[in-house]
Coordinates of C-alpha atoms in Angstrom, one line a residue:
X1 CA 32.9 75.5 132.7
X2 CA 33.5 79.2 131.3
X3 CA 36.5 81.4 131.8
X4 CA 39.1 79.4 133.6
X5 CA 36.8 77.6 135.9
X6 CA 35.0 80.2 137.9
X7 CA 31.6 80.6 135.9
X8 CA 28.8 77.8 136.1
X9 CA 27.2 79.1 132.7
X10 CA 28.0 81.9 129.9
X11 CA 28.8 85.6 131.2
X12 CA 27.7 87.1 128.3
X13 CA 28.1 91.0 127.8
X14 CA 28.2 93.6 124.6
X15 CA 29.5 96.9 124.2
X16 CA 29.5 98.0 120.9
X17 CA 31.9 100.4 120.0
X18 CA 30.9 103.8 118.7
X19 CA 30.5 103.6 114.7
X20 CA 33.2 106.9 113.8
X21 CA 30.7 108.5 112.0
X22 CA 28.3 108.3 114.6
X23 CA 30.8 109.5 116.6
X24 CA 31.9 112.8 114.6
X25 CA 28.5 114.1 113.9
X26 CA 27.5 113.6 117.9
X27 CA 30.7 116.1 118.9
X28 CA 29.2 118.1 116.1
X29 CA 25.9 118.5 116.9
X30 CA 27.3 119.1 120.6
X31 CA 29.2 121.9 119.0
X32 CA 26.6 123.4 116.6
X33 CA 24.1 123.6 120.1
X34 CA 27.5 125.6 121.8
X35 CA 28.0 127.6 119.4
X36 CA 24.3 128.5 119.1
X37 CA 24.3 128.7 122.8
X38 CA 27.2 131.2 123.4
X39 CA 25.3 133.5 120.9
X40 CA 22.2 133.0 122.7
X41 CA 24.2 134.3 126.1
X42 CA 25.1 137.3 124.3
X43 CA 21.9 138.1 122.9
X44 CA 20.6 137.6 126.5
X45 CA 23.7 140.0 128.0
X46 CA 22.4 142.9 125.6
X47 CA 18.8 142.5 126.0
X48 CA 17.9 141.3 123.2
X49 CA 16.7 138.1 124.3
X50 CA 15.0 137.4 127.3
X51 CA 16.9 135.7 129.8
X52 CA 14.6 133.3 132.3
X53 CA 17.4 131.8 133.8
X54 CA 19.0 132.1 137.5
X55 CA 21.6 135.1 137.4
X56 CA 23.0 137.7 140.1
X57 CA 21.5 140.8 141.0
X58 CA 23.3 143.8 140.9
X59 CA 23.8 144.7 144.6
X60 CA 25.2 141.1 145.0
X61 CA 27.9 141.6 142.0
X62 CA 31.0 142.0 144.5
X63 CA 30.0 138.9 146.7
X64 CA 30.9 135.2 146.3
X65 CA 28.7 134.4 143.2
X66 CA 25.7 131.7 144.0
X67 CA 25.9 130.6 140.3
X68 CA 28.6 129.4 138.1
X69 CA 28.0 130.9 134.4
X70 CA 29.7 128.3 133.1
X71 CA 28.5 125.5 134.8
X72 CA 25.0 126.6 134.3
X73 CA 25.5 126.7 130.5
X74 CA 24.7 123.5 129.3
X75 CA 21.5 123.8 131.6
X76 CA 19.9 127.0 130.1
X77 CA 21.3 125.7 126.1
X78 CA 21.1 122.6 125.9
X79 CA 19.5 120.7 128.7
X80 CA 16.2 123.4 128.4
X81 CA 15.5 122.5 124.7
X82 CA 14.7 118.9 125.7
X83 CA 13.7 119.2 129.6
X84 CA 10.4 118.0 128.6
X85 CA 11.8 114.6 128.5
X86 CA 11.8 114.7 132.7
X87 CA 10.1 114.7 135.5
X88 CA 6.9 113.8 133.7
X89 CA 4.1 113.6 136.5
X90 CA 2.5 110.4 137.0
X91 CA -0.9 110.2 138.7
X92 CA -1.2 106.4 139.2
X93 CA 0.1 103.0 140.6
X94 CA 3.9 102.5 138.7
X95 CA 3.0 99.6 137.4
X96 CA 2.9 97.8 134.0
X97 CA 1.0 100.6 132.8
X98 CA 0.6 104.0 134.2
X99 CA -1.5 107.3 133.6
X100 CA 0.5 110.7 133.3
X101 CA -0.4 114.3 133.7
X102 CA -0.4 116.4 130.0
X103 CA 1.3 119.4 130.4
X104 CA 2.8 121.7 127.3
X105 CA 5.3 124.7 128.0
X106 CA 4.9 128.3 126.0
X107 CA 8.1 129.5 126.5
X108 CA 10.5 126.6 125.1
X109 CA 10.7 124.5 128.7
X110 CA 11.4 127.0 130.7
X111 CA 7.9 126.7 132.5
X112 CA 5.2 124.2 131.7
X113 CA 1.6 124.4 132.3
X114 CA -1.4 121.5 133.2
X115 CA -3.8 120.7 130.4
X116 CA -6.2 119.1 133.2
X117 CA -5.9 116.3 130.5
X118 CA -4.7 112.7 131.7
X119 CA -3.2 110.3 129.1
X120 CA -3.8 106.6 130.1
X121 CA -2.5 103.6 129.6
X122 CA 0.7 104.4 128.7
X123 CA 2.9 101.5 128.5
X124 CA 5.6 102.2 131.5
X125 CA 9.3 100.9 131.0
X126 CA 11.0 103.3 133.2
X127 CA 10.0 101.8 136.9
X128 CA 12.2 99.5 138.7
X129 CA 9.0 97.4 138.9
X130 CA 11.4 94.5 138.3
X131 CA 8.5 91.8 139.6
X132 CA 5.3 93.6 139.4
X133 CA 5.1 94.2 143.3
X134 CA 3.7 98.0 142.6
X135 CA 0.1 97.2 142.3
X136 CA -3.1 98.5 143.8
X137 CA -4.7 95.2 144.7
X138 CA -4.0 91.8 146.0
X139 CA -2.4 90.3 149.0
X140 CA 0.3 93.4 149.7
X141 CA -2.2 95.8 149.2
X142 CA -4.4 94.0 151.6
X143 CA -1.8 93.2 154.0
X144 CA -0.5 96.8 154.2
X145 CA -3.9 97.7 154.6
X146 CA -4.4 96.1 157.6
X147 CA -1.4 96.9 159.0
X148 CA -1.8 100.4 158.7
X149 CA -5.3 100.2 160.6
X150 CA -2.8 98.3 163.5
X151 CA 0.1 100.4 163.5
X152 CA -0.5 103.8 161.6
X153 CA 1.1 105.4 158.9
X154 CA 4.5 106.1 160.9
X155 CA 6.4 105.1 164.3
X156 CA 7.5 108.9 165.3
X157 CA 10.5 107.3 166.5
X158 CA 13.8 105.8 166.0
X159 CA 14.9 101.7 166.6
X160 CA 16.6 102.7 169.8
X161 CA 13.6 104.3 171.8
X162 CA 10.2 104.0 171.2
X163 CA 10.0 102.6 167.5
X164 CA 11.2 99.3 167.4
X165 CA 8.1 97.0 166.5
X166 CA 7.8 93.5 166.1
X167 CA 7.5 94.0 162.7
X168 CA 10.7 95.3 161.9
X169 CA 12.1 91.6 164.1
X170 CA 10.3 90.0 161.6
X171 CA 11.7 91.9 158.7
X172 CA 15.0 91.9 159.5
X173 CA 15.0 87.4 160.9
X174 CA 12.9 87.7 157.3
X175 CA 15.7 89.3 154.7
X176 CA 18.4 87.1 156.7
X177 CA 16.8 84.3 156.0
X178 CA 16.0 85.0 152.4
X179 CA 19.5 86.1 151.6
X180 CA 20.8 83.5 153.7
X181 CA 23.3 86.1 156.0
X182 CA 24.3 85.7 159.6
X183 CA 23.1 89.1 160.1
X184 CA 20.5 92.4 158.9
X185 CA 19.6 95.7 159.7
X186 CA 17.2 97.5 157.9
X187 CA 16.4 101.1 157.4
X188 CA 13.6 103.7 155.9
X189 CA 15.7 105.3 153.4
X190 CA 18.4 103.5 151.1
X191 CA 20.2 106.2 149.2
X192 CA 23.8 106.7 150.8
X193 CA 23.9 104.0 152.7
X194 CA 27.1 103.5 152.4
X195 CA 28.1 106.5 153.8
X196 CA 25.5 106.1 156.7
X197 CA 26.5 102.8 157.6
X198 CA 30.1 102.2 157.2
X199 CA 31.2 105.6 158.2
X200 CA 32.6 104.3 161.5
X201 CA 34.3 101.3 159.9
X202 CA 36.3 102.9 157.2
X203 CA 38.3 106.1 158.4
X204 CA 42.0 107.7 157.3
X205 CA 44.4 105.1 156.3
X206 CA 41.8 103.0 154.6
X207 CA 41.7 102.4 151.1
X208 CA 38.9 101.9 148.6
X209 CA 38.6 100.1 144.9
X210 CA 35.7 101.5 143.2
X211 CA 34.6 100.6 139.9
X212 CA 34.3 103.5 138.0
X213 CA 30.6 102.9 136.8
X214 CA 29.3 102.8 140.5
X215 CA 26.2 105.0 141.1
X216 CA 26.2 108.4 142.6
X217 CA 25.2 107.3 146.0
X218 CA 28.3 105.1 146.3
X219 CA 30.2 107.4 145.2
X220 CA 29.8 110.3 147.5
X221 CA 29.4 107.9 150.4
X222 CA 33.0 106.8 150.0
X223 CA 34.2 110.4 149.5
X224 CA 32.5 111.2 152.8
X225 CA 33.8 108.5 154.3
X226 CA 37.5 109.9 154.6
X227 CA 39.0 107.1 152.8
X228 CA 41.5 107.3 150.4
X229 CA 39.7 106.3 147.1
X230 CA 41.1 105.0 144.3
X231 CA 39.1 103.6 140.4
X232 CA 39.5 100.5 138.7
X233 CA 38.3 100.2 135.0
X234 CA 34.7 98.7 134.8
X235 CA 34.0 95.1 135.3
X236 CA 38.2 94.7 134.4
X237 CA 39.7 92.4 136.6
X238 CA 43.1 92.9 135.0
X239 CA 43.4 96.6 136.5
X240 CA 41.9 95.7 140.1
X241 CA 44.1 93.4 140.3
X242 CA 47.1 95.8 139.8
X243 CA 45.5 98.3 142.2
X244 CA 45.4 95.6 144.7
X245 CA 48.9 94.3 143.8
X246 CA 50.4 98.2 144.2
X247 CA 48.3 99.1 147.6
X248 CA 49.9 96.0 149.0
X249 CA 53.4 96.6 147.8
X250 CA 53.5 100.4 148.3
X251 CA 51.0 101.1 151.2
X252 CA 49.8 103.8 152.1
X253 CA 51.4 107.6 150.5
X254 CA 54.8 109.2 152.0
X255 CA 54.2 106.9 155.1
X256 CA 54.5 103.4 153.4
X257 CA 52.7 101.7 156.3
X258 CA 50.0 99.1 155.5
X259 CA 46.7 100.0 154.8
X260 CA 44.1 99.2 157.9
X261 CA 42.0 97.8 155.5
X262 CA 41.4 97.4 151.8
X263 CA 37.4 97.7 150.7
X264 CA 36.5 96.3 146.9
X265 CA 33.1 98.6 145.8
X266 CA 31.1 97.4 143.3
X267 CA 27.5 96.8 142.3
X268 CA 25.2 93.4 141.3
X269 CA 23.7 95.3 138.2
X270 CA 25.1 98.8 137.1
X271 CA 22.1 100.9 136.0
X272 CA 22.8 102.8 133.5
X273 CA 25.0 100.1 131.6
X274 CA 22.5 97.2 132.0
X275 CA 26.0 95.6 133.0
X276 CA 26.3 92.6 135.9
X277 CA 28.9 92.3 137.8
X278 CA 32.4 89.9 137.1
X279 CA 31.4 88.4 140.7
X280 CA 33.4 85.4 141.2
X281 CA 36.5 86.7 139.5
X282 CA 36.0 90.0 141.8
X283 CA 36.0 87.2 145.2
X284 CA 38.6 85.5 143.8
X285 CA 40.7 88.4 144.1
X286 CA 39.5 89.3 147.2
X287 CA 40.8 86.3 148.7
X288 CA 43.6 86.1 146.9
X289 CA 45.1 89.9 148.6
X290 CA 42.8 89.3 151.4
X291 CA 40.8 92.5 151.3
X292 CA 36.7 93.0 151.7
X293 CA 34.0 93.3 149.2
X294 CA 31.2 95.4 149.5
X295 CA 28.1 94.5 147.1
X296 CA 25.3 96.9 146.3
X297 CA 22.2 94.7 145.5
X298 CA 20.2 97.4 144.3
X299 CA 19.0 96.6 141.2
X300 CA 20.7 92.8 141.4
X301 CA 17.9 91.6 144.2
X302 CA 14.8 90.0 143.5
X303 CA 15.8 90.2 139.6
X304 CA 18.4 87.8 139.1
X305 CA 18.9 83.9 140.4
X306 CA 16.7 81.4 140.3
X307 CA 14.7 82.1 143.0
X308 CA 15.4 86.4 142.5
X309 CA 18.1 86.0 145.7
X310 CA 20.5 88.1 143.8
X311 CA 23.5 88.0 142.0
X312 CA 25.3 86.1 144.4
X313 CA 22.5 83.2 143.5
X314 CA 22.8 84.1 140.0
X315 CA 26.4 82.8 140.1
X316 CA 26.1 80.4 142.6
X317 CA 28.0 81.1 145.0
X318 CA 28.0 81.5 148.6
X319 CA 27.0 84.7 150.6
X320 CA 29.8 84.4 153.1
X321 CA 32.1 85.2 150.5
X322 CA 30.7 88.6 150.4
X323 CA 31.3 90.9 153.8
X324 CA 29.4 93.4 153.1
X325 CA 25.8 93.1 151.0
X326 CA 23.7 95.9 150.6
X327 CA 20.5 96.2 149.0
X328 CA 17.4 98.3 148.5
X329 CA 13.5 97.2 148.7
X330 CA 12.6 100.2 146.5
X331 CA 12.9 98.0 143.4
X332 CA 11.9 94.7 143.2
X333 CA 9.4 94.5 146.3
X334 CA 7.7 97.3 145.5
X335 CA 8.5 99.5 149.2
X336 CA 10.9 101.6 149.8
X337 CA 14.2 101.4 152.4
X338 CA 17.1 99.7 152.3
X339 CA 19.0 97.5 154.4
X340 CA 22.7 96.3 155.2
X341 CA 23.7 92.9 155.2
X342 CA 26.9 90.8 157.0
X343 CA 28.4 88.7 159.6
X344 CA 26.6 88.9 162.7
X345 CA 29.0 90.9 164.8
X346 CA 29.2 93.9 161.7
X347 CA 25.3 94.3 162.2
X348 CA 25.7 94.6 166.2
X349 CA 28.8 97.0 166.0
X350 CA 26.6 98.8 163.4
X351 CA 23.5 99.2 165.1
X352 CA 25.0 100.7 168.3
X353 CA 27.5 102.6 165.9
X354 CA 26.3 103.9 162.9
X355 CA 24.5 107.5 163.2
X356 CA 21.3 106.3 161.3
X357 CA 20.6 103.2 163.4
X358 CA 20.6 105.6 166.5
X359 CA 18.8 108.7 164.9
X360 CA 17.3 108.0 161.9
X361 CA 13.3 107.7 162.4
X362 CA 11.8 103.8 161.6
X363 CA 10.2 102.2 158.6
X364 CA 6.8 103.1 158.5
X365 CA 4.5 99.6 159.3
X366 CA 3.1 99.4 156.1
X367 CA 6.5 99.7 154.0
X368 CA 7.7 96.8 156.4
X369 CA 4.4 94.6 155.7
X370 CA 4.5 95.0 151.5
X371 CA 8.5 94.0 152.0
X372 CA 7.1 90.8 154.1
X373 CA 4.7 89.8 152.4
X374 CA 6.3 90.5 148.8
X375 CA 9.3 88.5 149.9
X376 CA 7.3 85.6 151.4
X377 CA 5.7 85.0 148.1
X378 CA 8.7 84.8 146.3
X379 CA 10.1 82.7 148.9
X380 CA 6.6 80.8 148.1
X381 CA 5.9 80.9 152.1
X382 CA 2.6 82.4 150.9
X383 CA 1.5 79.0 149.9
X384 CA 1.5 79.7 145.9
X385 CA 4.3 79.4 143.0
X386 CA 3.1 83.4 142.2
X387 CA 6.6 85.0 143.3
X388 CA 8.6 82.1 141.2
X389 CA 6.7 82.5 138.7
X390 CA 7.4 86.2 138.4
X391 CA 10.8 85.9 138.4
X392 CA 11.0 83.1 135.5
X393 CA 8.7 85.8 133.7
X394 CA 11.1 89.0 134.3
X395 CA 14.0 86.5 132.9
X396 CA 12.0 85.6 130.1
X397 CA 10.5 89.0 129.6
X398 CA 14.8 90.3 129.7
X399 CA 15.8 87.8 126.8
X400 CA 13.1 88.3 124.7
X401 CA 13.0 92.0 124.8
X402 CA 16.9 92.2 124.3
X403 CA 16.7 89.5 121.1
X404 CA 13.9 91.4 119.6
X405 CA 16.1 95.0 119.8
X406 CA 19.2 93.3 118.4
X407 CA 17.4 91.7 115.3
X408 CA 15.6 94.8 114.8
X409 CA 19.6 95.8 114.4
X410 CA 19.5 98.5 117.6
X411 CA 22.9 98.9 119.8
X412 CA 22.1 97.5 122.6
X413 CA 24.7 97.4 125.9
X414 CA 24.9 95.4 128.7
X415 CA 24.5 91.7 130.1
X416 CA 21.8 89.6 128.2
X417 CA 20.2 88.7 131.5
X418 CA 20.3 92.3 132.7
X419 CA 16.3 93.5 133.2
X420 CA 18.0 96.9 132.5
X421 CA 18.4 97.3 128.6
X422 CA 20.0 100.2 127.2
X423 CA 19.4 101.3 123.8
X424 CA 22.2 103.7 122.4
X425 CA 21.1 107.4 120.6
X426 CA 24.4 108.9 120.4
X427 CA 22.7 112.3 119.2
X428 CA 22.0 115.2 121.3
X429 CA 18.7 115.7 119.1
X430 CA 17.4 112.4 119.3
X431 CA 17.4 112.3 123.1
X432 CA 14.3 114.4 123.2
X433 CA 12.9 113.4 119.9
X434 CA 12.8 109.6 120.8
X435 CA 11.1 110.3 124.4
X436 CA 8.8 112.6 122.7
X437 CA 7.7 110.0 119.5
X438 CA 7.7 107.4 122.3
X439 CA 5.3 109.1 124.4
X440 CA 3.0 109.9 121.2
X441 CA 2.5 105.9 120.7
X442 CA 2.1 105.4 125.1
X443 CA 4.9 103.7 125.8
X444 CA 6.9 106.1 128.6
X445 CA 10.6 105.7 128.5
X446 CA 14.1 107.5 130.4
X447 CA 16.2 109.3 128.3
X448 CA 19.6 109.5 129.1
X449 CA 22.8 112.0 128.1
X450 CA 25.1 113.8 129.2
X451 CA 26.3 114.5 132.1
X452 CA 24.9 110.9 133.8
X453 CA 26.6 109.4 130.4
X454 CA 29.4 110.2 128.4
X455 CA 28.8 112.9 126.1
X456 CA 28.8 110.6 123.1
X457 CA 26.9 107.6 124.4
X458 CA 23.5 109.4 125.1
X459 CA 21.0 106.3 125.5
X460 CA 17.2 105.5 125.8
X461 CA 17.1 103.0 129.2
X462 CA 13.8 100.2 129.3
X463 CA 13.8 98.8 132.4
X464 CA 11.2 95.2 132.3
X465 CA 8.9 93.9 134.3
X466 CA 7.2 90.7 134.9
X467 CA 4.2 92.5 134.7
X468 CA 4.9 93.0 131.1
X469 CA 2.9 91.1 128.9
X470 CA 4.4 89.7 125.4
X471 CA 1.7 92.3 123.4
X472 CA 3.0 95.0 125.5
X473 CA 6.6 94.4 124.8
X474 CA 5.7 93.6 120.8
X475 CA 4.2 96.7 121.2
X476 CA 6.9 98.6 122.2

């Protein structure tokens, strides 16, 4: 029994401080690349440099300007030295190891140009291949196949009209089932659902808790959302608690009137913190001022419990403590789409409600039959232990990987069961330097700084696999 009851097993989570030294010559190399920078702009304003990046043209100079100088500046000074860190082209499956595109810039990042080369085999730790479900051959390859000589490539219409198939019945009874919820609906693209789905349920006089790690897509979904929004301190049960103890006691601004409703916003596993969720301490506060929780599953499902069912399974606990569950099968079942999870009559008010259940267009039958037939075999409907296997092998592969780093004496953030493992840089220089040495041994990584972390935490982010093999994670 771990803290006060609530926990089954150890919740164990580090977050190494920044050493001060660390932490002084990272603001300084930050200001050594302004500095350099601001002298760069001036050498560009008189011509002496060439500037290549977006800027006004004369006739527009008394208009409403379409860039922000100053918001552009870390973009053309310091995001351009290491750009070739991104949006490396891949031209293969995503799966334990992929094949990338060579491609070398003449004018310091600004442009780059194809080799025709192809390196191989590069070891990839920057999918969300959680369980290996991205692969070219075997049973969801073959069953996609097939469906797509049934069904085609797309429906060419939305759930409501002409593009409800029986295969989307079966996906949805499928995931409720599998998640064990009274209710699903299930749609073709996940980013934002939030937003899309729960726009009619939260309006003015509604009041959202949002950690203040969530992603981007949560994020701007509860800002659209017209909700009054207010940020609790990551994973820190102490200050949600004292939001949830002041929106009850105040209500709502000038007015004082109740809120209509009180939403708690958080995620199973944060990605870029490699963080899980305080889960039963967040429902036990949830019951306790008698508000919702919403859950985003994203990177939670199919890579955590015993049986990949989520956090919720991770923690034992039951899924009818959680009102709303979202999740995405971009990640671990190798598809893409999302869906929304809940009592029975959320999912009916939300098909006939939410804008994207009426308008948006249907998965495509193939995406629907590689979520089916991923999720059966780690149900083990398939008739084989393949799918349990894989996720004992992604938990395995997680503690391993995360041992190894922290004897090797690397910072390393983030839950010890979390398949996302970051590994802290701190320097701007090292950002690109370590995706660059990286990619000269084949082993592909993400680099991560500033602005998507804090400006001294700049961080290299593995994300495992089960496909990963022991020799490929030794090598790396």
């Amino acid at each position: 029994v771990h803290n006060g009851g609530l926990y089954k097993r150890p919740f164990n989570e580090a977050f190494e401080e920044t050493p001060m030294l660390v932490a002084v010559l990272t603001y300084v190399g930050y200001g050594v690349l302004t500095l350099f920078g601001y002298l760069r702009d001036f050498m560009r304003q008189w011509k002496i440099e060439k500037c290549q990046h977006a800027t006004e043209r004369e006739e527009q100079k008394d208009f409403v300007p379409l860039y922000q100088d100053f918001e552009n500046f870390y973009n053309r000074n310091l995001y351009m030295r290491i750009r070739d860190s991104w949006n490396r082209p891949i031209c293969s499956v995503p799966g334990a190891k992929v094949d990338m595109m060579e491609r070398v810039s003449h004018d310091y990042n600004w442009t780059f140009t194809y080799t025709g080369r192809v390196i191989k085999g590069i070891i990839n730790m920057g999918s969300y291949n959680y369980l290996g479900f991205a692969q070219k051959a075997g049973t969801c390859q073959e069953a996609a196949a097939k469906v797509l000589s049934q069904y085609g490539a797309g429906v060419c219409s939305t759930r409501q009209e002409m593009g409800n198939l029986d295969k989307h019945e079966e996906l949805e009874k499928l995931v409720a089932r599998f998640l064990e919820l009274e209710g699903i609906i299930c749609l073709a693209v996940k980013h934002n659902l939030f937003h899309i789905f729960l726009f009619p349920l939260l309006i003015q006089g509604c009041l959202i808790l949002s950690d203040e790690l969530n992603h981007a897509s949560l994020v701007l979904g509860a800002r659209l959302s017209g909700a009054t929004i207010r940020i609790f301190k990551h994973n820190n049960m102490q200050s949600l608690e004292k939001l949830l103890k002041d929106a009850i006691v105040h209500g709502q601004p000038r007015t004082r009137r109740p809120w209509k409703k009180i939403l708690i916003l958080v995620e199973g596993i944060y990605s870029m913190e490699g963080s899980i969720v305080r889960l039963p301490e967040v429902i036990a506060l949830k019951k306790k001022y008698k508000s919702y929780l919403y859950l985003d599953e994203a990177h939670s499902i199919g890579a955590l419990g015993p049986s990949g069912r989520g956090v919720v399974e991770y923690f034992g606990l039951s899924p009818e403590d959680v009102d709303v569950m979202m999740g995405t099968f971009t990640k671990s079942f190798g598809a893409a789409g999302g869906y929304i999870g809940g009592k029975k009559e959320l999912i009916d008010y939300l098909r006939t409600s939410s804008h994207s259940a009426v308008y948006a267009t249907s998965m495509s039958p193939p995406v629907v039959e590689q979520i089916v037939t991923s999720m059966k075999c780690i149900m083990g409907e398939d008739g084989t232990t393949v799918g349990k296997a894989r996720v004992q092998q992604l938990a395995e592969n997680t503690r391993y990987f995360r041992r190894r780093l922290k004897e090797m004496g690397f910072i390393i953030y983030g839950n010890e069961d979390s398949p996302v493992v970051p590994l802290m840089l701190y320097m701007p220089a090292k950002i690109g330097a370590f995706g660059r040495e990286m990619l000269k041994r084949n082993i592909g990584v993400v680099v991560v700084g500033f602005p998507a972390t804090p400006i001294i935490e700049s961080r290299a982010r593995f994300c495992l696999s089960a496909a990963h093999t022991k020799e490929m994670l030794d090598t790396v």
